[in-house]
PDB file of C-alpha atoms and ligand atoms in Angstrom:
ATOM      1  CA  MET A   1      -0.250 -16.266   9.929  1.00  0.00           C
ATOM      2  CA  ARG A   2      -0.042 -12.781   8.484  1.00  0.00           C
ATOM      3  CA  LYS A   3      -2.556 -11.582   5.948  1.00  0.00           C
ATOM      4  CA  LYS A   4      -1.315 -11.759   2.340  1.00  0.00           C
ATOM      5  CA  ILE A   5      -2.342  -8.699   0.365  1.00  0.00           C
ATOM      6  CA  VAL A   6      -1.894  -7.653  -3.241  1.00  0.00           C
ATOM      7  CA  ALA A   7      -3.142  -4.141  -3.993  1.00  0.00           C
ATOM      8  CA  GLY A   8      -3.374  -2.499  -7.409  1.00  0.00           C
ATOM      9  CA  ASN A   9      -2.721   1.237  -7.366  1.00  0.00           C
ATOM     10  CA  TRP A  10      -4.089   2.414 -10.690  1.00  0.00           C
ATOM     11  CA  LYS A  11      -2.775   5.970 -10.131  1.00  0.00           C
ATOM     12  CA  MET A  12      -4.290   8.500 -12.607  1.00  0.00           C
ATOM     13  CA  ASN A  13      -5.213   5.939 -15.256  1.00  0.00           C
ATOM     14  CA  THR A  14      -8.442   4.652 -16.872  1.00  0.00           C
ATOM     15  CA  ASP A  15     -11.695   6.474 -17.488  1.00  0.00           C
ATOM     16  CA  PHE A  16     -14.810   5.307 -15.638  1.00  0.00           C
ATOM     17  CA  LYS A  17     -15.899   2.777 -18.255  1.00  0.00           C
ATOM     18  CA  GLY A  18     -12.384   1.368 -18.608  1.00  0.00           C
ATOM     19  CA  GLY A  19     -12.056   1.199 -14.833  1.00  0.00           C
ATOM     20  CA  LEU A  20     -15.280  -0.780 -14.452  1.00  0.00           C
ATOM     21  CA  LYS A  21     -14.135  -3.184 -17.166  1.00  0.00           C
ATOM     22  CA  LEU A  22     -10.741  -3.701 -15.517  1.00  0.00           C
ATOM     23  CA  ALA A  23     -12.327  -4.200 -12.092  1.00  0.00           C
ATOM     24  CA  SER A  24     -14.828  -6.726 -13.373  1.00  0.00           C
ATOM     25  CA  GLU A  25     -12.147  -8.689 -15.262  1.00  0.00           C
ATOM     26  CA  VAL A  26      -9.944  -8.820 -12.156  1.00  0.00           C
ATOM     27  CA  MET A  27     -12.877  -9.816  -9.969  1.00  0.00           C
ATOM     28  CA  ASN A  28     -13.840 -12.692 -12.264  1.00  0.00           C
ATOM     29  CA  MET A  29     -10.283 -14.000 -12.519  1.00  0.00           C
ATOM     30  CA  VAL A  30      -9.723 -13.693  -8.773  1.00  0.00           C
ATOM     31  CA  ASN A  31     -13.002 -15.507  -8.048  1.00  0.00           C
ATOM     32  CA  ASP A  32     -11.991 -18.382 -10.320  1.00  0.00           C
ATOM     33  CA  GLU A  33      -8.274 -18.657  -9.697  1.00  0.00           C
ATOM     34  CA  VAL A  34      -7.236 -17.219  -6.339  1.00  0.00           C
ATOM     35  CA  MET A  35      -7.227 -18.883  -2.922  1.00  0.00           C
ATOM     36  CA  ASP A  36      -9.302 -17.434  -0.073  1.00  0.00           C
ATOM     37  CA  ASP A  37      -6.315 -16.468   2.073  1.00  0.00           C
ATOM     38  CA  ILE A  38      -5.176 -13.667  -0.248  1.00  0.00           C
ATOM     39  CA  GLN A  39      -6.791 -10.247  -0.037  1.00  0.00           C
ATOM     40  CA  VAL A  40      -6.920  -8.326  -3.319  1.00  0.00           C
ATOM     41  CA  VAL A  41      -7.408  -4.555  -3.128  1.00  0.00           C
ATOM     42  CA  LEU A  42      -8.399  -2.420  -6.119  1.00  0.00           C
ATOM     43  CA  ILE A  43      -7.300   1.206  -5.764  1.00  0.00           C
ATOM     44  CA  PRO A  44      -8.807   3.187  -8.639  1.00  0.00           C
ATOM     45  CA  PRO A  45      -9.115   6.977  -8.995  1.00  0.00           C
ATOM     46  CA  PHE A  46     -11.673   8.683  -6.706  1.00  0.00           C
ATOM     47  CA  THR A  47     -14.248   9.064  -9.514  1.00  0.00           C
ATOM     48  CA  HIS A  48     -14.491   5.266  -9.855  1.00  0.00           C
ATOM     49  CA  LEU A  49     -14.809   4.365  -6.176  1.00  0.00           C
ATOM     50  CA  PHE A  50     -18.588   4.300  -5.915  1.00  0.00           C
ATOM     51  CA  GLY A  51     -19.123   2.387  -9.162  1.00  0.00           C
ATOM     52  CA  ILE A  52     -16.470  -0.215  -8.450  1.00  0.00           C
ATOM     53  CA  GLY A  53     -17.702  -0.431  -4.865  1.00  0.00           C
ATOM     54  CA  GLN A  54     -21.133  -1.410  -6.196  1.00  0.00           C
ATOM     55  CA  LEU A  55     -19.595  -3.903  -8.611  1.00  0.00           C
ATOM     56  CA  ILE A  56     -17.590  -5.786  -5.973  1.00  0.00           C
ATOM     57  CA  LYS A  57     -20.110  -5.451  -3.151  1.00  0.00           C
ATOM     58  CA  GLY A  58     -20.182  -8.583  -0.988  1.00  0.00           C
ATOM     59  CA  ASN A  59     -17.056 -10.063  -2.606  1.00  0.00           C
ATOM     60  CA  LYS A  60     -14.807 -11.406   0.152  1.00  0.00           C
ATOM     61  CA  LYS A  61     -11.647 -11.680  -1.939  1.00  0.00           C
ATOM     62  CA  VAL A  62     -11.685  -8.248  -3.570  1.00  0.00           C
ATOM     63  CA  SER A  63     -11.786  -4.993  -1.588  1.00  0.00           C
ATOM     64  CA  LEU A  64     -11.690  -1.345  -2.500  1.00  0.00           C
ATOM     65  CA  GLY A  65      -9.223   1.388  -1.582  1.00  0.00           C
ATOM     66  CA  ALA A  66      -8.532   5.051  -2.346  1.00  0.00           C
ATOM     67  CA  GLN A  67      -5.189   6.515  -3.402  1.00  0.00           C
ATOM     68  CA  ASN A  68      -5.156   9.379  -0.920  1.00  0.00           C
ATOM     69  CA  CYS A  69      -7.310  11.230   1.602  1.00  0.00           C
ATOM     70  CA  ALA A  70      -7.401  14.761   2.956  1.00  0.00           C
ATOM     71  CA  ALA A  71      -5.499  15.715   6.096  1.00  0.00           C
ATOM     72  CA  HIS A  72      -8.626  17.488   7.392  1.00  0.00           C
ATOM     73  CA  ILE A  73     -11.993  16.190   8.573  1.00  0.00           C
ATOM     74  CA  SER A  74     -14.225  18.422   6.413  1.00  0.00           C
ATOM     75  CA  GLY A  75     -14.754  22.013   5.344  1.00  0.00           C
ATOM     76  CA  ALA A  76     -13.360  24.575   2.919  1.00  0.00           C
ATOM     77  CA  TYR A  77     -10.684  22.489   1.186  1.00  0.00           C
ATOM     78  CA  THR A  78     -11.639  22.719  -2.483  1.00  0.00           C
ATOM     79  CA  GLY A  79     -10.703  19.590  -4.396  1.00  0.00           C
ATOM     80  CA  GLU A  80      -9.937  17.443  -1.375  1.00  0.00           C
ATOM     81  CA  VAL A  81     -11.660  14.141  -0.509  1.00  0.00           C
ATOM     82  CA  SER A  82     -12.060  13.187   3.127  1.00  0.00           C
ATOM     83  CA  ALA A  83     -11.555   9.824   4.821  1.00  0.00           C
ATOM     84  CA  GLU A  84     -15.227   9.874   5.816  1.00  0.00           C
ATOM     85  CA  MET A  85     -16.309  10.311   2.181  1.00  0.00           C
ATOM     86  CA  ILE A  86     -14.088   7.454   1.077  1.00  0.00           C
ATOM     87  CA  ARG A  87     -15.467   5.188   3.773  1.00  0.00           C
ATOM     88  CA  SER A  88     -19.030   6.137   2.833  1.00  0.00           C
ATOM     89  CA  VAL A  89     -18.695   4.663  -0.679  1.00  0.00           C
ATOM     90  CA  GLY A  90     -17.574   1.275   0.564  1.00  0.00           C
ATOM     91  CA  ALA A  91     -13.779   1.509   0.575  1.00  0.00           C
ATOM     92  CA  ASP A  92     -11.849  -0.337   3.269  1.00  0.00           C
ATOM     93  CA  TYR A  93      -8.320   0.892   2.484  1.00  0.00           C
ATOM     94  CA  VAL A  94      -6.558   4.158   1.702  1.00  0.00           C
ATOM     95  CA  ILE A  95      -2.964   4.736   0.569  1.00  0.00           C
ATOM     96  CA  VAL A  96      -1.150   7.363   2.633  1.00  0.00           C
ATOM     97  CA  GLY A  97       2.304   8.782   2.115  1.00  0.00           C
ATOM     98  CA  HIS A  98       2.857   7.458  -1.406  1.00  0.00           C
ATOM     99  CA  SER A  99       6.155   8.806  -2.740  1.00  0.00           C
ATOM    100  CA  GLU A 100       4.323  10.638  -5.539  1.00  0.00           C
ATOM    101  CA  ARG A 101       2.333  12.505  -2.874  1.00  0.00           C
ATOM    102  CA  ARG A 102       5.459  13.137  -0.833  1.00  0.00           C
ATOM    103  CA  HIS A 103       7.512  14.425  -3.757  1.00  0.00           C
ATOM    104  CA  LEU A 104       5.079  15.988  -6.238  1.00  0.00           C
ATOM    105  CA  PHE A 105       2.654  17.360  -3.660  1.00  0.00           C
ATOM    106  CA  LYS A 106       5.189  18.086  -0.910  1.00  0.00           C
ATOM    107  CA  GLU A 107       3.535  16.002   1.783  1.00  0.00           C
ATOM    108  CA  ASP A 108       5.837  15.630   4.772  1.00  0.00           C
ATOM    109  CA  ASN A 109       5.754  13.102   7.592  1.00  0.00           C
ATOM    110  CA  SER A 110       3.494  15.278   9.743  1.00  0.00           C
ATOM    111  CA  VAL A 111       0.851  15.506   6.979  1.00  0.00           C
ATOM    112  CA  VAL A 112       1.126  11.767   6.435  1.00  0.00           C
ATOM    113  CA  GLU A 113       0.670  11.192  10.171  1.00  0.00           C
ATOM    114  CA  GLU A 114      -2.484  13.314  10.163  1.00  0.00           C
ATOM    115  CA  LYS A 115      -3.879  11.264   7.268  1.00  0.00           C
ATOM    116  CA  VAL A 116      -3.089   7.958   8.974  1.00  0.00           C
ATOM    117  CA  LYS A 117      -4.971   9.107  12.078  1.00  0.00           C
ATOM    118  CA  LEU A 118      -7.989  10.330  10.102  1.00  0.00           C
ATOM    119  CA  ALA A 119      -8.107   7.122   8.065  1.00  0.00           C
ATOM    120  CA  LEU A 120      -8.119   5.056  11.254  1.00  0.00           C
ATOM    121  CA  SER A 121     -10.759   7.198  12.874  1.00  0.00           C
ATOM    122  CA  TYR A 122     -13.094   6.493   9.936  1.00  0.00           C
ATOM    123  CA  SER A 123     -12.317   2.757  10.014  1.00  0.00           C
ATOM    124  CA  LEU A 124     -10.181   2.788   6.897  1.00  0.00           C
ATOM    125  CA  ILE A 125      -7.039   0.655   6.802  1.00  0.00           C
ATOM    126  CA  PRO A 126      -4.120   2.937   5.916  1.00  0.00           C
ATOM    127  CA  ILE A 127      -1.600   1.481   3.465  1.00  0.00           C
ATOM    128  CA  PHE A 128       1.340   3.480   4.745  1.00  0.00           C
ATOM    129  CA  CYS A 129       4.081   3.933   2.126  1.00  0.00           C
ATOM    130  CA  CYS A 130       7.718   4.494   2.924  1.00  0.00           C
ATOM    131  CA  GLY A 131      10.804   4.426   0.740  1.00  0.00           C
ATOM    132  CA  GLU A 132      14.166   6.017   0.034  1.00  0.00           C
ATOM    133  CA  SER A 133      15.434   7.817  -3.080  1.00  0.00           C
ATOM    134  CA  LEU A 134      18.334   6.535  -5.156  1.00  0.00           C
ATOM    135  CA  ASP A 135      20.659   9.179  -3.713  1.00  0.00           C
ATOM    136  CA  GLU A 136      19.712   8.192  -0.192  1.00  0.00           C
ATOM    137  CA  ARG A 137      20.438   4.530  -0.944  1.00  0.00           C
ATOM    138  CA  ASN A 138      23.698   5.302  -2.719  1.00  0.00           C
ATOM    139  CA  ASN A 139      24.806   7.323   0.309  1.00  0.00           C
ATOM    140  CA  GLY A 140      23.970   4.437   2.628  1.00  0.00           C
ATOM    141  CA  ARG A 141      21.152   6.375   4.296  1.00  0.00           C
ATOM    142  CA  HIS A 142      18.247   4.109   3.337  1.00  0.00           C
ATOM    143  CA  PHE A 143      17.715   2.548   6.776  1.00  0.00           C
ATOM    144  CA  GLN A 144      17.900   5.944   8.447  1.00  0.00           C
ATOM    145  CA  ILE A 145      15.311   7.410   6.027  1.00  0.00           C
ATOM    146  CA  ILE A 146      12.847   4.570   6.513  1.00  0.00           C
ATOM    147  CA  ASN A 147      13.382   4.756  10.261  1.00  0.00           C
ATOM    148  CA  SER A 148      12.505   8.455  10.340  1.00  0.00           C
ATOM    149  CA  GLN A 149       9.455   7.957   8.098  1.00  0.00           C
ATOM    150  CA  LEU A 150       8.188   5.310  10.529  1.00  0.00           C
ATOM    151  CA  GLU A 151       9.104   7.324  13.638  1.00  0.00           C
ATOM    152  CA  GLU A 152       7.619  10.589  12.465  1.00  0.00           C
ATOM    153  CA  ALA A 153       4.440   9.373  10.791  1.00  0.00           C
ATOM    154  CA  LEU A 154       3.474   6.147  12.591  1.00  0.00           C
ATOM    155  CA  PHE A 155       5.049   5.811  15.992  1.00  0.00           C
ATOM    156  CA  GLU A 156       2.698   8.184  17.807  1.00  0.00           C
ATOM    157  CA  LEU A 157      -0.011   5.564  17.290  1.00  0.00           C
ATOM    158  CA  GLU A 158      -1.179   3.324  20.105  1.00  0.00           C
ATOM    159  CA  LYS A 159      -0.541  -0.385  19.726  1.00  0.00           C
ATOM    160  CA  ASP A 160      -4.181  -1.165  18.893  1.00  0.00           C
ATOM    161  CA  GLU A 161      -4.102   1.507  16.165  1.00  0.00           C
ATOM    162  CA  LEU A 162      -0.856   0.385  14.535  1.00  0.00           C
ATOM    163  CA  LEU A 163      -2.281  -3.121  14.505  1.00  0.00           C
ATOM    164  CA  LYS A 164      -4.722  -1.954  11.817  1.00  0.00           C
ATOM    165  CA  VAL A 165      -2.080  -0.456   9.516  1.00  0.00           C
ATOM    166  CA  VAL A 166      -0.565  -2.075   6.429  1.00  0.00           C
ATOM    167  CA  ILE A 167       2.952  -0.943   5.489  1.00  0.00           C
ATOM    168  CA  ALA A 168       4.241  -0.749   1.916  1.00  0.00           C
ATOM    169  CA  TYR A 169       7.966  -0.432   1.285  1.00  0.00           C
ATOM    170  CA  GLU A 170       8.340   1.315  -2.062  1.00  0.00           C
ATOM    171  CA  PRO A 171      11.888   2.384  -2.908  1.00  0.00           C
ATOM    172  CA  VAL A 172      11.456   5.556  -4.972  1.00  0.00           C
ATOM    173  CA  TRP A 173      14.092   4.431  -7.475  1.00  0.00           C
ATOM    174  CA  ALA A 174      12.048   1.330  -8.262  1.00  0.00           C
ATOM    175  CA  ILE A 175       8.706   3.044  -8.881  1.00  0.00           C
ATOM    176  CA  GLY A 176       7.779   3.065 -12.558  1.00  0.00           C
ATOM    177  CA  THR A 177      11.412   2.598 -13.590  1.00  0.00           C
ATOM    178  CA  GLY A 178      11.499  -1.115 -14.412  1.00  0.00           C
ATOM    179  CA  LYS A 179      14.290  -1.397 -11.808  1.00  0.00           C
ATOM    180  CA  THR A 180      12.979  -3.687  -9.088  1.00  0.00           C
ATOM    181  CA  ALA A 181      14.618  -4.102  -5.701  1.00  0.00           C
ATOM    182  CA  SER A 182      16.358  -7.472  -5.631  1.00  0.00           C
ATOM    183  CA  PRO A 183      14.699 -10.089  -3.436  1.00  0.00           C
ATOM    184  CA  TYR A 184      17.644  -9.602  -1.045  1.00  0.00           C
ATOM    185  CA  GLN A 185      17.186  -5.809  -0.872  1.00  0.00           C
ATOM    186  CA  ALA A 186      13.434  -6.186  -0.336  1.00  0.00           C
ATOM    187  CA  GLN A 187      13.801  -8.802   2.407  1.00  0.00           C
ATOM    188  CA  GLU A 188      16.575  -6.800   4.101  1.00  0.00           C
ATOM    189  CA  MET A 189      14.422  -3.678   4.329  1.00  0.00           C
ATOM    190  CA  HIS A 190      11.224  -5.512   5.259  1.00  0.00           C
ATOM    191  CA  HIS A 191      13.133  -7.240   8.041  1.00  0.00           C
ATOM    192  CA  PHE A 192      14.500  -3.880   9.190  1.00  0.00           C
ATOM    193  CA  ILE A 193      10.970  -2.418   9.270  1.00  0.00           C
ATOM    194  CA  ARG A 194       9.659  -5.385  11.252  1.00  0.00           C
ATOM    195  CA  THR A 195      12.558  -5.190  13.694  1.00  0.00           C
ATOM    196  CA  THR A 196      12.035  -1.447  14.176  1.00  0.00           C
ATOM    197  CA  ILE A 197       8.366  -2.076  14.977  1.00  0.00           C
ATOM    198  CA  LYS A 198       9.326  -4.909  17.321  1.00  0.00           C
ATOM    199  CA  GLU A 199      11.678  -2.657  19.303  1.00  0.00           C
ATOM    200  CA  LYS A 200       8.952  -0.076  19.793  1.00  0.00           C
ATOM    201  CA  TYR A 201       5.761  -2.161  20.039  1.00  0.00           C
ATOM    202  CA  GLY A 202       6.852  -5.733  20.784  1.00  0.00           C
ATOM    203  CA  GLU A 203       7.088  -8.965  18.885  1.00  0.00           C
ATOM    204  CA  ASP A 204       3.384  -9.819  18.610  1.00  0.00           C
ATOM    205  CA  LEU A 205       2.499  -6.650  16.777  1.00  0.00           C
ATOM    206  CA  ALA A 206       5.631  -6.786  14.618  1.00  0.00           C
ATOM    207  CA  ASN A 207       4.765 -10.307  13.541  1.00  0.00           C
ATOM    208  CA  THR A 208       1.177  -9.402  12.730  1.00  0.00           C
ATOM    209  CA  ILE A 209       1.612  -6.318  10.567  1.00  0.00           C
ATOM    210  CA  PRO A 210       1.622  -6.965   6.784  1.00  0.00           C
ATOM    211  CA  ILE A 211       4.516  -5.366   4.886  1.00  0.00           C
ATOM    212  CA  LEU A 212       4.038  -5.119   1.114  1.00  0.00           C
ATOM    213  CA  TYR A 213       6.676  -4.469  -1.520  1.00  0.00           C
ATOM    214  CA  GLY A 214       6.089  -1.936  -4.315  1.00  0.00           C
ATOM    215  CA  GLY A 215       8.202  -0.759  -7.244  1.00  0.00           C
ATOM    216  CA  SER A 216       8.262  -2.340 -10.722  1.00  0.00           C
ATOM    217  CA  CYS A 217       6.777  -5.547  -9.378  1.00  0.00           C
ATOM    218  CA  ASN A 218       5.392  -7.630 -12.230  1.00  0.00           C
ATOM    219  CA  ALA A 219       4.187 -11.127 -13.107  1.00  0.00           C
ATOM    220  CA  LYS A 220       7.785 -12.209 -13.783  1.00  0.00           C
ATOM    221  CA  ASN A 221       9.495 -11.051 -10.572  1.00  0.00           C
ATOM    222  CA  ALA A 222       6.620 -11.289  -8.048  1.00  0.00           C
ATOM    223  CA  LYS A 223       7.311 -14.924  -7.137  1.00  0.00           C
ATOM    224  CA  GLU A 224      10.870 -14.357  -5.977  1.00  0.00           C
ATOM    225  CA  LEU A 225       9.881 -11.191  -4.096  1.00  0.00           C
ATOM    226  CA  PHE A 226       6.882 -12.773  -2.351  1.00  0.00           C
ATOM    227  CA  ALA A 227       8.955 -15.819  -1.396  1.00  0.00           C
ATOM    228  CA  ASN A 228      10.821 -13.796   1.246  1.00  0.00           C
ATOM    229  CA  ALA A 229       9.906 -14.309   4.894  1.00  0.00           C
ATOM    230  CA  ASP A 230       9.027 -10.666   5.572  1.00  0.00           C
ATOM    231  CA  VAL A 231       7.339  -9.814   2.253  1.00  0.00           C
ATOM    232  CA  ASP A 232       3.589 -10.241   2.660  1.00  0.00           C
ATOM    233  CA  GLY A 233       2.492  -9.137  -0.787  1.00  0.00           C
ATOM    234  CA  GLY A 234       2.711  -6.205  -3.137  1.00  0.00           C
ATOM    235  CA  LEU A 235       1.503  -2.727  -3.987  1.00  0.00           C
ATOM    236  CA  ILE A 236       1.409  -2.807  -7.763  1.00  0.00           C
ATOM    237  CA  GLY A 237       1.346   0.209 -10.097  1.00  0.00           C
ATOM    238  CA  GLY A 238       1.765  -0.275 -13.853  1.00  0.00           C
ATOM    239  CA  ALA A 239       1.156  -4.021 -13.872  1.00  0.00           C
ATOM    240  CA  SER A 240      -2.186  -3.595 -12.073  1.00  0.00           C
ATOM    241  CA  LEU A 241      -3.670  -1.995 -15.191  1.00  0.00           C
ATOM    242  CA  LYS A 242      -3.773  -5.330 -17.032  1.00  0.00           C
ATOM    243  CA  SER A 243      -6.155  -7.846 -15.498  1.00  0.00           C
ATOM    244  CA  ARG A 244      -4.155 -10.935 -16.579  1.00  0.00           C
ATOM    245  CA  ASP A 245      -0.813  -9.558 -15.352  1.00  0.00           C
ATOM    246  CA  PHE A 246      -2.290  -8.363 -12.075  1.00  0.00           C
ATOM    247  CA  THR A 247      -4.043 -11.668 -11.365  1.00  0.00           C
ATOM    248  CA  ASP A 248      -0.833 -13.547 -12.157  1.00  0.00           C
ATOM    249  CA  ILE A 249       0.954 -11.394  -9.567  1.00  0.00           C
ATOM    250  CA  VAL A 250      -1.798 -12.186  -7.049  1.00  0.00           C
ATOM    251  CA  LYS A 251      -1.162 -15.882  -7.726  1.00  0.00           C
ATOM    252  CA  SER A 252       2.588 -15.571  -7.108  1.00  0.00           C
ATOM    253  CA  PHE A 253       2.672 -16.664  -3.449  1.00  0.00           C
TER     254      PHE A 253
HETATM  255  P1  LIG B   1       5.031   0.565 -10.382  1.00  0.00           P
HETATM  256  O1  LIG B   1       4.565  -0.847 -10.078  1.00  0.00           O
HETATM  257  O2  LIG B   1       4.437   1.102 -11.642  1.00  0.00           O
HETATM  258  O3  LIG B   1       6.511   0.682 -10.300  1.00  0.00           O
HETATM  259  O4  LIG B   1       4.430   1.495  -9.219  1.00  0.00           O
HETATM  260  C1  LIG B   1       4.557   1.112  -7.900  1.00  0.00           C
HETATM  261  C2  LIG B   1       3.729   2.009  -7.064  1.00  0.00           C
HETATM  262  O5  LIG B   1       4.021   3.190  -6.939  1.00  0.00           O
HETATM  263  C3  LIG B   1       2.546   1.438  -6.414  1.00  0.00           C
HETATM  264  O6  LIG B   1       2.012   2.311  -5.480  1.00  0.00           O
END
């Protein structure tokens, strides 16, 4: 059985007080309403990590993640936050290669690869994001794009390293647009990702690695997305900012 994961990427939203309130509401609802076999991950802004880490300390169902990490170990990189720092405040996960980082901050596959390796070396679980743009899909290049993102940023890893990675398929055209991938499109791509991993690393690893869907996933469409054989949960943006909506998504398996 693969791990089921629903992660809330808050992006650059909430102040510290609002973030603590949201985290504590989610934690209480998850404690009361959610089965033990689902892992919930809260991914607030950096400034909230320590506080929310303290709040959820010891909770088995709710974990903490960061939205990004530096591509360097330490040193003169003003404004950057290292994987080691993130780990030291109690986070278990870190998002790498989110499309907003790739597009707005010009991170390419080699930077993403560096971040994946650093995350792993500090015992963080990378949530590796991949996804195609609308143009790329319309031109029939979506499989090729995802394949090169996997090849160039992940496939240098050893088997025992890749085993620790979580993949999130987030089609860029679905992020924050209200346009969700259809259950068919999501399953088709998740299956492609799993098959690509199988060809390179074998069936056992391919069957173990969780692949999450992200992009306008909400309490209404989560059920039909999560029902697909290769969809193991979601990476949720906008809908993770409301505790009721987010918990309802978590309960959509
Ligand atoms: P939305 O759920 O707001 O579309 O964002 C998805 C996302 O980018 C999660 O990382």
